[in-house]
Short mmCIF file of C-alpha atoms in Angstrom, two decimals:
data_model
loop_
_atom_site.label_atom_id
_atom_site.label_comp_id
_atom_site.label_asym_id
_atom_site.label_seq_id
_atom_site.Cartn_x
_atom_site.Cartn_y
_atom_site.Cartn_z
CA MET A 1 112.14 114.68 109.30
CA SER A 2 112.11 118.22 107.88
CA THR A 3 109.34 118.67 105.19
CA GLY A 4 111.33 121.20 103.42
CA THR A 5 109.85 123.30 100.60
CA VAL A 6 106.18 122.52 99.86
CA PRO A 7 105.87 120.58 96.60
CA LYS A 8 104.39 122.38 93.57
CA PRO A 9 101.40 120.11 93.22
CA ILE A 10 100.41 120.76 96.96
CA ALA A 11 101.10 124.52 96.61
CA SER A 12 98.96 124.94 93.46
CA THR A 13 96.11 122.75 94.85
CA SER A 14 96.22 124.59 98.09
CA SER A 15 96.08 127.98 96.29
CA PHE A 16 93.17 126.79 94.18
CA ILE A 17 91.14 125.70 97.32
CA ASP A 18 92.21 128.64 99.42
CA ASP A 19 90.89 131.08 96.73
CA ARG A 20 87.42 129.45 97.00
CA ILE A 21 86.83 128.07 100.43
CA GLY A 22 89.74 129.58 102.41
CA ALA A 23 91.14 126.13 103.35
CA GLY A 24 94.53 126.24 101.66
CA ASN A 25 96.59 126.47 104.74
CA PHE A 26 94.82 123.51 106.35
CA LEU A 27 95.37 121.40 103.16
CA LYS A 28 99.02 122.50 102.85
CA ARG A 29 99.76 121.68 106.52
CA ASN A 30 98.09 118.26 106.55
CA LEU A 31 99.46 116.94 103.20
CA ARG A 32 102.92 117.50 104.63
CA LYS A 33 102.06 115.58 107.96
CA VAL A 34 104.83 113.19 108.66
CA PHE A 35 104.22 109.44 109.31
CA PRO A 36 106.75 107.05 111.01
CA ASP A 37 108.15 104.27 108.87
CA HIS A 38 107.80 100.84 110.42
CA TRP A 39 106.19 97.73 109.12
CA SER A 40 103.97 97.00 112.16
CA PHE A 41 102.11 100.32 111.60
CA LEU A 42 100.81 98.91 108.25
CA LEU A 43 98.79 96.16 110.13
CA GLY A 44 95.88 98.40 110.93
CA GLU A 45 95.74 99.47 107.24
CA ILE A 46 94.95 95.82 106.24
CA ALA A 47 91.66 96.12 108.19
CA LEU A 48 90.91 99.52 106.83
CA TYR A 49 91.37 98.40 103.19
CA SER A 50 89.49 95.21 103.77
CA PHE A 51 86.57 97.23 105.00
CA ILE A 52 86.64 99.28 101.76
CA VAL A 53 86.50 96.02 99.78
CA LEU A 54 83.64 94.85 102.05
CA LEU A 55 81.67 97.92 101.18
CA LEU A 56 82.31 97.49 97.39
CA THR A 57 81.50 93.90 97.26
CA GLY A 58 78.68 94.18 99.68
CA THR A 59 76.99 96.90 97.49
CA PHE A 60 77.10 94.50 94.49
CA LEU A 61 75.67 91.65 96.37
CA THR A 62 72.70 93.84 97.66
CA PHE A 63 71.49 94.24 94.05
CA PHE A 64 70.77 90.43 93.84
CA PHE A 65 70.06 89.17 97.31
CA LYS A 66 66.40 88.79 98.48
CA PRO A 67 66.36 88.98 102.41
CA SER A 68 63.14 86.94 102.70
CA MET A 69 62.30 83.57 104.33
CA GLY A 70 59.38 83.12 101.95
CA HIS A 71 59.33 79.57 100.58
CA VAL A 72 59.94 78.98 96.93
CA VAL A 73 60.80 75.95 94.75
CA TYR A 74 64.29 76.23 93.33
CA GLU A 75 64.50 76.29 89.49
CA GLY A 76 67.93 77.58 89.03
CA SER A 77 70.87 76.18 87.18
CA TYR A 78 72.31 74.04 90.05
CA GLU A 79 70.87 70.56 89.07
CA PRO A 80 71.28 68.84 92.44
CA LEU A 81 68.88 71.27 94.08
CA LYS A 82 66.31 71.63 91.35
CA GLY A 83 62.74 71.15 92.69
CA VAL A 84 63.79 71.61 96.51
CA MET A 85 61.78 73.79 98.65
CA MET A 86 63.91 76.57 100.15
CA SER A 87 63.74 80.14 101.34
CA GLU A 88 64.04 83.11 98.94
CA ALA A 89 67.22 84.17 100.77
CA TYR A 90 68.87 80.73 99.95
CA ALA A 91 67.51 80.65 96.38
CA SER A 92 68.82 84.16 95.60
CA THR A 93 72.30 83.17 97.07
CA LEU A 94 72.33 80.20 94.71
CA HIS A 95 71.36 82.52 91.89
CA ILE A 96 74.23 84.85 92.74
CA SER A 97 76.63 81.92 92.92
CA PHE A 98 75.58 80.35 89.68
CA ASP A 99 73.56 82.65 87.41
CA VAL A 100 74.90 86.24 88.04
CA ARG A 101 78.18 86.99 86.12
CA GLY A 102 80.92 87.43 88.55
CA GLY A 103 78.55 86.69 91.49
CA LEU A 104 80.44 83.80 93.00
CA LEU A 105 83.65 85.83 92.79
CA MET A 106 81.98 88.70 94.70
CA ARG A 107 80.54 86.37 97.31
CA GLN A 108 83.91 84.84 97.92
CA MET A 109 85.76 88.16 97.97
CA HIS A 110 83.25 89.44 100.31
CA HIS A 111 83.74 86.55 102.70
CA TRP A 112 87.37 86.59 102.52
CA ALA A 113 87.44 90.41 102.98
CA ALA A 114 85.33 89.79 106.18
CA LEU A 115 87.74 87.36 107.63
CA LEU A 116 90.71 89.67 106.80
CA PHE A 117 88.94 92.64 108.25
CA VAL A 118 88.51 90.95 111.54
CA ALA A 119 92.05 89.31 111.49
CA GLY A 120 93.54 92.66 110.59
CA MET A 121 91.85 94.37 113.57
CA MET A 122 92.97 91.60 115.96
CA VAL A 123 96.68 91.79 114.79
CA HIS A 124 96.41 95.54 114.90
CA ALA A 125 95.02 95.58 118.48
CA LEU A 126 97.90 93.10 119.54
CA ARG A 127 100.41 95.49 118.14
CA VAL A 128 98.91 98.42 120.00
CA PHE A 129 98.59 96.53 123.14
CA PHE A 130 102.11 94.97 123.18
CA THR A 131 103.89 98.34 122.36
CA GLY A 132 101.78 100.22 124.81
CA ALA A 133 100.41 102.53 122.21
CA TYR A 134 97.20 102.76 124.03
CA ARG A 135 98.66 104.99 126.82
CA LYS A 136 97.72 108.75 127.23
CA PRO A 137 96.68 110.41 125.27
CA ARG A 138 95.24 107.51 123.19
CA GLU A 139 92.91 105.86 125.59
CA LEU A 140 89.78 107.07 123.81
CA ASN A 141 91.10 105.82 120.49
CA TRP A 142 91.79 102.43 122.09
CA LEU A 143 88.24 102.30 123.34
CA ILE A 144 86.98 102.99 119.85
CA GLY A 145 89.14 100.32 118.55
CA VAL A 146 87.74 97.83 121.08
CA GLY A 147 84.33 98.89 120.15
CA LEU A 148 85.12 98.36 116.42
CA LEU A 149 86.21 94.86 117.03
CA THR A 150 83.07 93.93 118.94
CA LEU A 151 80.88 95.38 116.16
CA ALA A 152 82.91 93.40 113.57
CA LEU A 153 82.11 90.31 115.26
CA ALA A 154 78.38 91.19 115.40
CA GLU A 155 78.56 92.19 111.69
CA GLY A 156 80.10 88.81 110.83
CA LEU A 157 77.49 87.01 112.68
CA THR A 158 74.62 88.73 111.03
CA GLY A 159 76.19 88.46 107.55
CA TYR A 160 77.10 84.68 108.03
CA SER A 161 73.42 83.93 108.83
CA LEU A 162 71.82 85.63 105.84
CA PRO A 163 72.17 82.70 103.10
CA ASP A 164 70.00 80.62 105.30
CA ASP A 165 71.98 77.42 104.33
CA LEU A 166 72.28 74.48 106.68
CA LEU A 167 75.52 75.57 108.19
CA SER A 168 74.50 79.16 108.86
CA GLY A 169 71.26 77.85 110.28
CA ALA A 170 73.00 75.74 112.81
CA GLY A 171 75.02 78.78 114.05
CA LEU A 172 71.78 80.67 114.11
CA ARG A 173 70.21 78.02 116.25
CA ILE A 174 73.14 78.42 118.80
CA THR A 175 72.48 82.25 118.78
CA GLU A 176 68.85 81.68 119.55
CA GLY A 177 69.85 79.35 122.37
CA VAL A 178 72.13 81.87 123.98
CA ALA A 179 69.64 84.79 123.64
CA ILE A 180 66.77 82.84 125.13
CA SER A 181 68.98 81.64 128.19
CA LEU A 182 69.43 85.28 129.25
CA PRO A 183 67.46 85.88 132.52
CA LEU A 184 64.44 88.12 132.22
CA VAL A 185 65.24 89.60 128.77
CA GLY A 186 66.06 86.39 126.82
CA THR A 187 62.54 85.73 125.43
CA TRP A 188 62.09 89.46 124.41
CA ILE A 189 65.35 89.45 122.59
CA THR A 190 64.47 86.18 120.88
CA PHE A 191 61.11 87.50 119.76
CA PHE A 192 62.53 90.69 118.59
CA LEU A 193 65.27 88.94 116.45
CA PHE A 194 63.10 86.04 115.12
CA GLY A 195 59.69 87.73 115.05
CA GLY A 196 57.97 84.80 116.79
CA GLU A 197 59.02 81.21 117.93
CA TYR A 198 62.21 80.02 116.29
CA PRO A 199 62.90 80.06 113.46
CA GLY A 200 60.27 82.60 112.75
CA GLU A 201 59.74 84.34 109.49
CA ASP A 202 61.65 87.63 110.00
CA VAL A 203 65.18 86.85 111.16
CA VAL A 204 66.81 87.10 107.63
CA SER A 205 65.16 90.40 106.97
CA ARG A 206 66.13 91.80 110.43
CA PHE A 207 69.67 90.59 110.21
CA TYR A 208 69.78 92.09 106.73
CA SER A 209 68.84 95.48 108.01
CA LEU A 210 71.35 95.17 110.78
CA HIS A 211 74.05 93.89 108.39
CA ILE A 212 73.89 96.48 105.66
CA LEU A 213 72.61 99.49 107.46
CA LEU A 214 72.98 99.88 111.13
CA ILE A 215 76.28 98.07 111.93
CA PRO A 216 78.16 99.27 108.87
CA GLY A 217 76.96 102.84 109.57
CA ILE A 218 78.32 102.73 113.15
CA LEU A 219 81.46 100.91 111.86
CA LEU A 220 82.02 103.72 109.27
CA ALA A 221 81.38 106.51 111.90
CA LEU A 222 83.78 104.80 114.34
CA ILE A 223 86.61 104.31 111.85
CA THR A 224 86.18 107.95 110.76
CA ALA A 225 86.59 109.03 114.41
CA HIS A 226 89.59 106.56 114.93
CA MET A 227 91.36 108.00 111.89
CA ILE A 228 90.65 111.60 112.97
CA LEU A 229 92.04 111.01 116.56
CA MET A 230 95.05 109.26 115.09
CA TRP A 231 95.57 112.33 112.69
CA VAL A 232 95.19 114.85 115.51
CA GLN A 233 97.23 113.03 118.17
CA LYS A 234 100.05 112.05 115.79
CA HIS A 235 101.37 108.45 115.39
CA THR A 236 103.33 106.62 117.83
CA GLN A 237 106.84 105.61 116.74
CA MET A 238 109.32 102.96 117.59
CA PRO A 239 112.37 104.10 119.69
CA GLY A 240 115.36 104.98 117.63
CA LYS A 241 117.95 107.64 116.81
CA GLY A 242 116.68 111.18 116.99
CA ARG A 243 113.13 109.99 117.99
CA THR A 244 111.62 111.74 121.02
CA ASN A 245 108.17 112.19 122.50
CA SER A 246 107.91 115.74 120.97
CA ASN A 247 108.85 114.87 117.27
CA VAL A 248 107.91 112.30 114.49
CA VAL A 249 110.60 110.96 112.33
CA GLY A 250 109.42 109.58 109.00
CA ALA A 251 108.22 110.52 105.59
CA PRO A 252 105.40 113.10 104.63
CA PHE A 253 101.95 112.09 103.81
CA TYR A 254 102.29 113.49 100.29
CA PRO A 255 104.00 111.96 98.32
CA ALA A 256 105.64 109.14 100.25
CA PHE A 257 102.97 107.80 102.48
CA MET A 258 100.13 108.50 99.96
CA ALA A 259 102.11 106.29 97.41
CA LYS A 260 102.85 103.61 99.92
CA ALA A 261 99.16 103.40 101.14
CA GLY A 262 97.90 103.34 97.58
CA ALA A 263 100.18 100.40 96.71
CA TYR A 264 99.35 98.71 99.91
CA PHE A 265 95.64 99.05 99.06
CA MET A 266 96.07 97.54 95.72
CA PHE A 267 98.17 94.63 97.23
CA THR A 268 95.42 93.99 99.75
CA PHE A 269 92.72 94.15 97.05
CA GLY A 270 94.80 91.82 94.89
CA ALA A 271 95.28 89.30 97.70
CA ILE A 272 91.51 89.19 98.42
CA ALA A 273 90.70 88.90 94.63
CA LEU A 274 93.20 86.02 94.34
CA LEU A 275 91.63 84.13 97.42
CA GLY A 276 88.17 84.83 96.05
CA THR A 277 89.30 83.35 92.72
CA PHE A 278 91.24 80.27 93.86
CA ALA A 279 90.25 79.44 97.45
CA GLN A 280 86.70 78.26 97.82
CA ILE A 281 84.95 79.36 100.93
CA ASN A 282 81.40 78.82 102.24
CA PRO A 283 79.95 76.50 99.35
CA ILE A 284 76.43 76.80 100.50
CA TRP A 285 75.19 74.63 97.72
CA LEU A 286 76.98 71.57 99.33
CA PHE A 287 75.12 72.20 102.57
CA GLY A 288 71.67 72.61 101.27
CA PRO A 289 68.82 74.84 102.72
CA TYR A 290 68.34 75.14 106.46
CA SER A 291 65.83 72.90 108.22
CA PRO A 292 65.46 72.75 112.10
CA ALA A 293 65.25 69.06 111.84
CA ASP A 294 68.67 68.59 110.03
CA ILE A 295 72.20 68.80 111.28
CA SER A 296 75.57 68.29 109.74
CA ALA A 297 78.69 66.75 111.29
CA GLY A 298 82.09 68.64 111.51
CA SER A 299 80.35 72.15 111.01
CA GLN A 300 82.55 75.01 112.07
CA PRO A 301 81.89 78.71 112.27
CA ASP A 302 84.32 81.45 110.89
CA PHE A 303 87.54 81.67 112.90
CA TYR A 304 86.52 84.66 114.92
CA MET A 305 83.64 82.85 116.41
CA GLY A 306 85.53 79.63 117.07
CA PHE A 307 86.64 80.51 120.59
CA LEU A 308 82.82 80.75 121.59
CA GLU A 309 82.16 77.32 120.01
CA GLY A 310 85.09 75.84 121.92
CA SER A 311 83.79 77.42 125.24
CA LEU A 312 80.37 75.82 124.73
CA ARG A 313 81.88 72.48 123.84
CA LEU A 314 84.07 72.39 126.96
CA MET A 315 81.56 73.69 129.58
CA PRO A 316 80.01 71.11 131.68
CA ALA A 317 76.09 70.66 131.75
CA TRP A 318 75.47 72.90 134.71
CA GLU A 319 72.09 74.32 135.64
CA ILE A 320 70.94 76.38 138.58
CA ASN A 321 67.13 76.31 139.59
CA VAL A 322 66.11 79.51 141.71
CA LEU A 323 62.49 80.30 142.56
CA GLY A 324 61.11 78.32 139.78
CA PHE A 325 63.53 79.62 137.14
CA THR A 326 66.19 77.64 135.44
CA LEU A 327 69.58 79.33 134.76
CA PRO A 328 71.34 77.26 132.12
CA MET A 329 74.95 78.06 133.17
CA SER A 330 76.19 75.58 130.50
CA VAL A 331 75.13 78.21 127.97
CA LEU A 332 75.45 81.62 129.83
CA ILE A 333 78.94 81.06 131.05
CA PRO A 334 80.54 80.10 127.73
CA ALA A 335 78.55 82.57 125.67
CA LEU A 336 79.06 85.64 128.04
CA VAL A 337 82.26 84.88 130.10
CA PRO A 338 85.07 84.39 127.53
CA MET A 339 83.82 87.38 125.48
CA GLY A 340 83.53 89.51 128.66
CA ILE A 341 87.02 88.67 129.91
CA VAL A 342 88.57 89.56 126.47
CA MET A 343 86.66 92.66 125.57
CA THR A 344 86.28 94.12 129.16
CA GLY A 345 90.00 93.29 129.80
CA LEU A 346 91.09 95.23 126.65
CA ALA A 347 88.75 98.08 127.39
CA LEU A 348 89.90 98.51 131.02
CA TYR A 349 93.60 97.75 130.63
CA PRO A 350 94.82 101.24 129.84
CA PHE A 351 93.14 102.57 133.00
CA ILE A 352 94.16 99.69 135.15
CA GLU A 353 97.82 100.00 134.17
CA GLN A 354 97.58 103.83 134.72
CA TRP A 355 96.19 103.17 138.37
CA VAL A 356 98.89 100.57 139.11
CA THR A 357 101.85 102.63 137.80
CA GLY A 358 100.60 106.07 138.56
CA ASP A 359 101.73 107.19 135.14
CA ARG A 360 99.82 110.21 133.99
CA SER A 361 102.41 111.40 131.33
CA GLU A 362 101.94 111.44 127.66
CA HIS A 363 103.65 108.70 125.55
CA HIS A 364 104.41 109.00 121.82
CA ILE A 365 107.36 106.49 121.74
CA ALA A 366 106.13 102.89 121.60
CA GLU A 367 107.73 100.24 123.84
CA ARG A 368 109.37 97.04 122.79
CA PRO A 369 107.37 94.19 124.20
CA ARG A 370 110.29 92.77 126.20
CA ASN A 371 110.72 96.03 128.00
CA ASN A 372 107.41 95.59 129.80
CA PRO A 373 107.41 91.84 130.66
CA HIS A 374 104.24 91.73 132.75
CA ARG A 375 102.21 93.36 130.14
CA THR A 376 103.54 91.14 127.44
CA SER A 377 102.88 88.11 129.64
CA ILE A 378 99.33 89.19 130.22
CA GLY A 379 98.84 89.61 126.63
CA ILE A 380 100.28 86.25 125.67
CA SER A 381 98.22 84.64 128.49
CA ALA A 382 95.02 86.11 126.87
CA VAL A 383 96.12 84.91 123.38
CA THR A 384 96.66 81.57 124.81
CA PHE A 385 93.29 81.48 126.50
CA TYR A 386 91.64 82.52 123.12
CA GLY A 387 93.73 79.87 121.28
CA VAL A 388 92.82 77.02 123.47
CA LEU A 389 89.01 77.82 123.18
CA TRP A 390 89.54 78.34 119.41
CA LEU A 391 91.31 75.05 119.01
CA LEU A 392 88.80 73.02 121.12
CA GLY A 393 85.90 74.45 119.04
CA ALA A 394 87.08 71.72 116.55
CA ASN A 395 87.49 68.85 119.22
CA ASP A 396 85.26 66.49 117.10
CA GLU A 397 87.58 67.10 114.11
CA ILE A 398 90.69 66.67 116.19
CA ALA A 399 89.32 63.40 117.73
CA ALA A 400 88.34 61.97 114.33
CA PHE A 401 91.71 62.89 112.68
CA PHE A 402 94.03 61.85 115.43
CA HIS A 403 91.83 58.82 116.57
CA VAL A 404 91.60 59.85 119.95
CA SER A 405 88.65 59.87 122.44
CA LEU A 406 86.26 62.85 122.03
CA ASN A 407 85.73 62.89 125.81
CA TRP A 408 89.48 63.04 126.48
CA THR A 409 89.92 66.11 124.12
CA THR A 410 87.21 67.65 126.31
CA TYR A 411 88.84 66.82 129.56
CA VAL A 412 92.30 67.97 128.41
CA GLY A 413 90.77 71.21 127.07
CA ARG A 414 89.13 72.02 130.44
CA VAL A 415 92.52 71.79 132.10
CA LEU A 416 94.35 73.58 129.39
CA VAL A 417 92.03 76.46 129.48
CA PHE A 418 93.30 77.33 133.00
CA ALA A 419 96.88 75.80 132.88
CA GLY A 420 97.69 77.10 129.40
CA PRO A 421 97.57 80.91 130.21
CA ALA A 422 99.17 80.44 133.56
CA LEU A 423 102.12 78.49 131.87
CA ALA A 424 102.33 81.07 128.94
CA TYR A 425 102.57 83.87 131.40
CA PHE A 426 105.63 82.17 133.25
CA ILE A 427 107.42 81.35 130.05
CA THR A 428 106.73 84.78 128.39
CA TYR A 429 108.08 86.57 131.50
CA ARG A 430 111.23 84.52 131.67
CA MET A 431 111.69 85.08 127.90
CA CYS A 432 111.22 88.89 128.24
CA LEU A 433 113.97 89.04 131.11
CA GLY A 434 116.18 86.84 128.93
CA LEU A 435 115.95 89.31 125.97
CA GLN A 436 116.45 92.32 128.34
CA ARG A 437 119.70 90.61 129.57
CA SER A 438 120.70 90.10 125.89
CA ASP A 439 120.22 93.71 125.02
CA ALA A 440 122.23 94.66 128.23
CA ALA A 441 124.96 92.46 127.08
CA VAL A 442 125.14 94.04 123.69
CA ILE A 443 125.27 97.50 125.14
CA GLY A 444 127.78 96.61 127.81
CA HIS A 445 130.10 94.38 125.78
CA GLY A 446 129.37 94.98 122.19
CA VAL A 447 128.72 92.39 119.65
CA GLU A 448 130.63 89.48 118.41
CA SER A 449 132.75 90.38 115.34
CA GLY A 450 133.72 86.88 114.22
CA VAL A 451 137.40 88.01 114.48
CA ILE A 452 139.62 85.69 116.59
CA LYS A 453 142.83 86.98 117.98
CA ARG A 454 145.69 85.19 119.88
CA LEU A 455 147.06 87.00 122.87
CA PRO A 456 150.92 86.85 123.77
CA SER A 457 149.98 84.37 126.46
CA GLY A 458 148.54 81.99 123.83
CA GLU A 459 145.03 82.67 124.74
CA TYR A 460 142.51 83.05 121.89
CA ILE A 461 139.75 85.74 122.14
CA GLU A 462 136.99 86.86 119.89
CA VAL A 463 136.98 90.61 119.41
CA HIS A 464 133.66 92.48 120.23
CA VAL A 465 132.89 95.73 118.44
CA PRO A 466 130.28 98.39 119.22
CA PRO A 467 126.81 97.66 117.98
CA ASN A 468 125.27 99.41 114.90
CA GLU A 469 124.40 103.09 115.90
CA ALA A 470 120.67 102.60 114.83
CA ILE A 471 120.40 99.37 116.90
CA GLU A 472 122.03 100.80 119.95
CA ALA A 473 119.68 103.81 119.75
CA HIS A 474 116.72 101.42 119.48
CA MET A 475 117.76 99.54 122.61
CA ARG A 476 118.54 102.69 124.55
CA GLY A 477 114.98 103.86 123.89
CA LYS A 478 114.07 101.61 126.92
CA THR A 479 112.73 103.53 129.93
CA ALA A 480 111.83 102.30 133.45
CA ILE A 481 108.25 101.46 134.14
CA PRO A 482 106.86 104.09 136.57
CA VAL A 483 106.10 103.06 140.04
CA ILE A 484 103.82 105.03 142.43
CA ALA A 485 105.32 106.84 145.32
CA GLY A 486 105.21 105.12 148.59
CA THR A 487 105.90 101.58 147.27
CA ASP A 488 109.52 101.54 148.70
CA VAL A 489 108.58 102.62 152.23
CA ASP A 490 109.81 100.03 154.70
CA GLY A 491 107.87 98.96 157.79
CA GLY A 492 109.31 101.71 159.78
CA GLY A 493 108.27 104.53 157.23
CA ILE A 494 104.90 106.19 156.97
CA PRO A 495 103.23 105.56 153.66
CA PRO A 496 101.37 108.34 151.83
CA LYS A 497 97.78 108.94 152.89
CA GLY A 498 96.39 107.28 149.68
CA MET A 499 98.33 104.11 150.38
CA ARG A 500 97.24 103.38 153.97
CA GLY A 501 94.07 101.38 153.44
CA PRO A 502 93.70 97.93 152.07
CA LEU A 503 93.14 99.16 148.56
CA GLY A 504 96.27 101.51 148.72
CA LYS A 505 98.42 98.62 149.96
CA LEU A 506 97.31 96.39 147.21
CA ARG A 507 98.12 99.11 144.74
CA ALA A 508 101.56 99.63 146.25
CA LYS A 509 102.37 95.99 145.98
CA LEU A 510 101.02 95.62 142.28
CA SER A 511 103.05 98.70 141.43
CA LYS A 512 106.13 97.44 142.80
CA ALA A 513 105.83 94.16 141.06
CA TYR A 514 104.54 95.60 137.84
CA GLY A 515 106.79 98.68 137.54
CA GLY A 516 110.56 99.47 138.03
CA GLU A 517 113.50 98.52 136.10
CA LYS A 518 113.83 94.69 135.80
CA ILE A 519 117.14 94.33 133.85
CA PRO A 520 118.91 97.74 133.63
CA LEU A 521 121.05 98.50 130.50
CA ASP A 522 124.80 98.50 131.46
CA GLY A 523 126.54 101.09 129.26
CA GLU A 524 129.60 101.57 131.46
CA HIS A 525 131.60 98.68 130.21
CA PRO A 526 134.02 99.34 127.28
CA HIS A 527 132.96 97.86 123.93
CA GLU A 528 136.38 96.32 123.52
CA GLU A 529 135.46 93.52 126.04
CA HIS A 530 135.86 90.09 124.70
CA ALA A 531 135.50 86.44 125.84
CA ALA A 532 138.29 83.97 125.77
CA VAL A 533 137.73 80.93 123.62
CA GLY A 534 140.72 78.88 124.61
CA SER A 535 144.43 78.90 125.34
CA GLY A 536 147.29 77.21 123.70
CA GLU A 537 149.48 76.96 126.62
CA ASP A 538 147.41 76.44 129.70
CA ASP A 539 143.97 74.83 130.42
CA LYS A 540 142.09 77.92 131.37
CA SER A 541 138.33 78.05 131.73
CA LEU A 542 136.29 80.46 129.72
CA THR A 543 136.77 84.14 131.28
CA ARG A 544 135.72 87.59 130.69
CA HIS A 545 138.19 90.30 130.09
#
C-alpha cells in the first residue's frame, strides 16, 4: 500500500532526532515500513512476547532463588515438609512458592511462558516451512530460527532441573545417562556438568549460570539478528490481488502494526497471567526433594522433551562391545537420532530443495501448502514421527488408563514410528492433489450459486458464478515448482554435463518427481458452466455443460 503523507508524530519525532544525531530520515523511513496482514504471521510473535515475559518473570525469580546443593533442614511454612533435609535450591523454590508475595504466580507464569515460547517457535517454524518462506534470500534467517529452537530446548532443560525436586532430578538422571554414554567424551562432559560423580555438588549452580546468563544471552543475540534480517529482507506475503515479488501489500509499522503488536503483546501477557493464576503447573511440593534412591510413577517431562522420552521407551536394549568398550545403543540412538533427524533435516532442507529444483531465484510470495505437495507431505511425515514419539513417551499412562498391556503399547509404537510417517506422507500427498483439483474446478467452472434453473428441455441445473476476485487472485498465485534442465531428456537425447554421473541422474529423477505442475489451473472454461441435477422429462445421468 502507499504510505502517503508522513504523520505528524513521525515527522516531529524524526526532526527532533535528526537535529541531534542525524538519524531522522532513517527513523522516518522505517516507521512507515509496510507489513503484510495475515493471521499466520502473528504466530512468531507469540514466541517473541513469551520470551519477554520469560525475561521479566525470570528476573524476579533470581532475587529469591539460591542455586546451591548445600543441605539444609526445611523450616518454611509448608507443613508436610517441615524438618525434611533438602538442598538449598529446593528450599528456596518452596520459599518462593509459599512465602514470597506473588512468588507462586511468578513461578507458574515463568513455566507457562517457557512452554508457550517453545510451542510458539514450533508453530512458527511449521508456518515458515509449509509456505516455503525459508527460500532465498531467507536461508540464513531460517538457520538462525533452527538454532533458536535448539537453544530453547536446552534452556528449558536447564531451567526444569533447577528446583532439584524429585521430578526434575529424575530428568537430570536421564541427562547424565545420555551424557556418560557418549563415546570418548562422555565422562568428561559428565564431570564438567556435575562436578564429580553423579549427582555431585555443582550441577544446580552450573545449570543456573547456563540458564540465566549464557543461553539467554545467545538467545537474545539471535532473536535480535533474526528480527534485523526480517526487517531488511522484508516480510513474505500470501499470494493475492496486487501482490508480487517486488512489493508488499499491507499496513505501515506506525500506527497500524505498532497498535496491533502492542495489543497482541498484552493479549499474550494476559493469557500467560491467567494460566499462571488458574492452571497449576509443576507443583514441586508434591514431589518432594530429589534423592537418587527415590523414583515416582507416571512422571513426564515438559511437552517439548516428550519425544525424547518416547524414543527411550521404544528403543530395544541393544549394546555393542568393541575393543573392550561398550556402546549403549539403547541410549545413544534414542537420545541423538530423533533430534538429529528433526534439527538437521530442518537446517538442510532449504539447500536440499534448492539442489533438487535448481531454483536460485528470490521468493517473497509464500506458497500455499497444497501447491507443493511433496514438501507438505515431508513436513507432515516429520510431525507424525515427532507425534508418535511424543505420545509413546506416556505409554505407561496410556496402558494404565486404557487397561492395555504396557508391552503391547511398546510393540505398536515401534511399528508406528516407521509406518506412521509413511502413511502420513501418502495421505497428505493425495489430499494436496485433491485440493489442487478443487482449486482448478473453481477457476475453470466457478462456484455453486445455490440457484437452480429449469431448461426448456425440463432439465434442472445449478448456476455457477465466477469466484470472488480476491479468492481467485489468491488461487492464481500458484506457480509451477521449478525443475532443473535436463530432466526431460529421453533415452535418445544427451543430458547436460552435470547430469551424466550417478549423482546427476539421481538429481534429475528427484527434480522431475518433486517439481513441475501437478494439477494445472484450468482458466479457459467459461464461468457460466453448470452441472445438471436432474430432468423432469427423461432419465438423464448427471452431465457437464
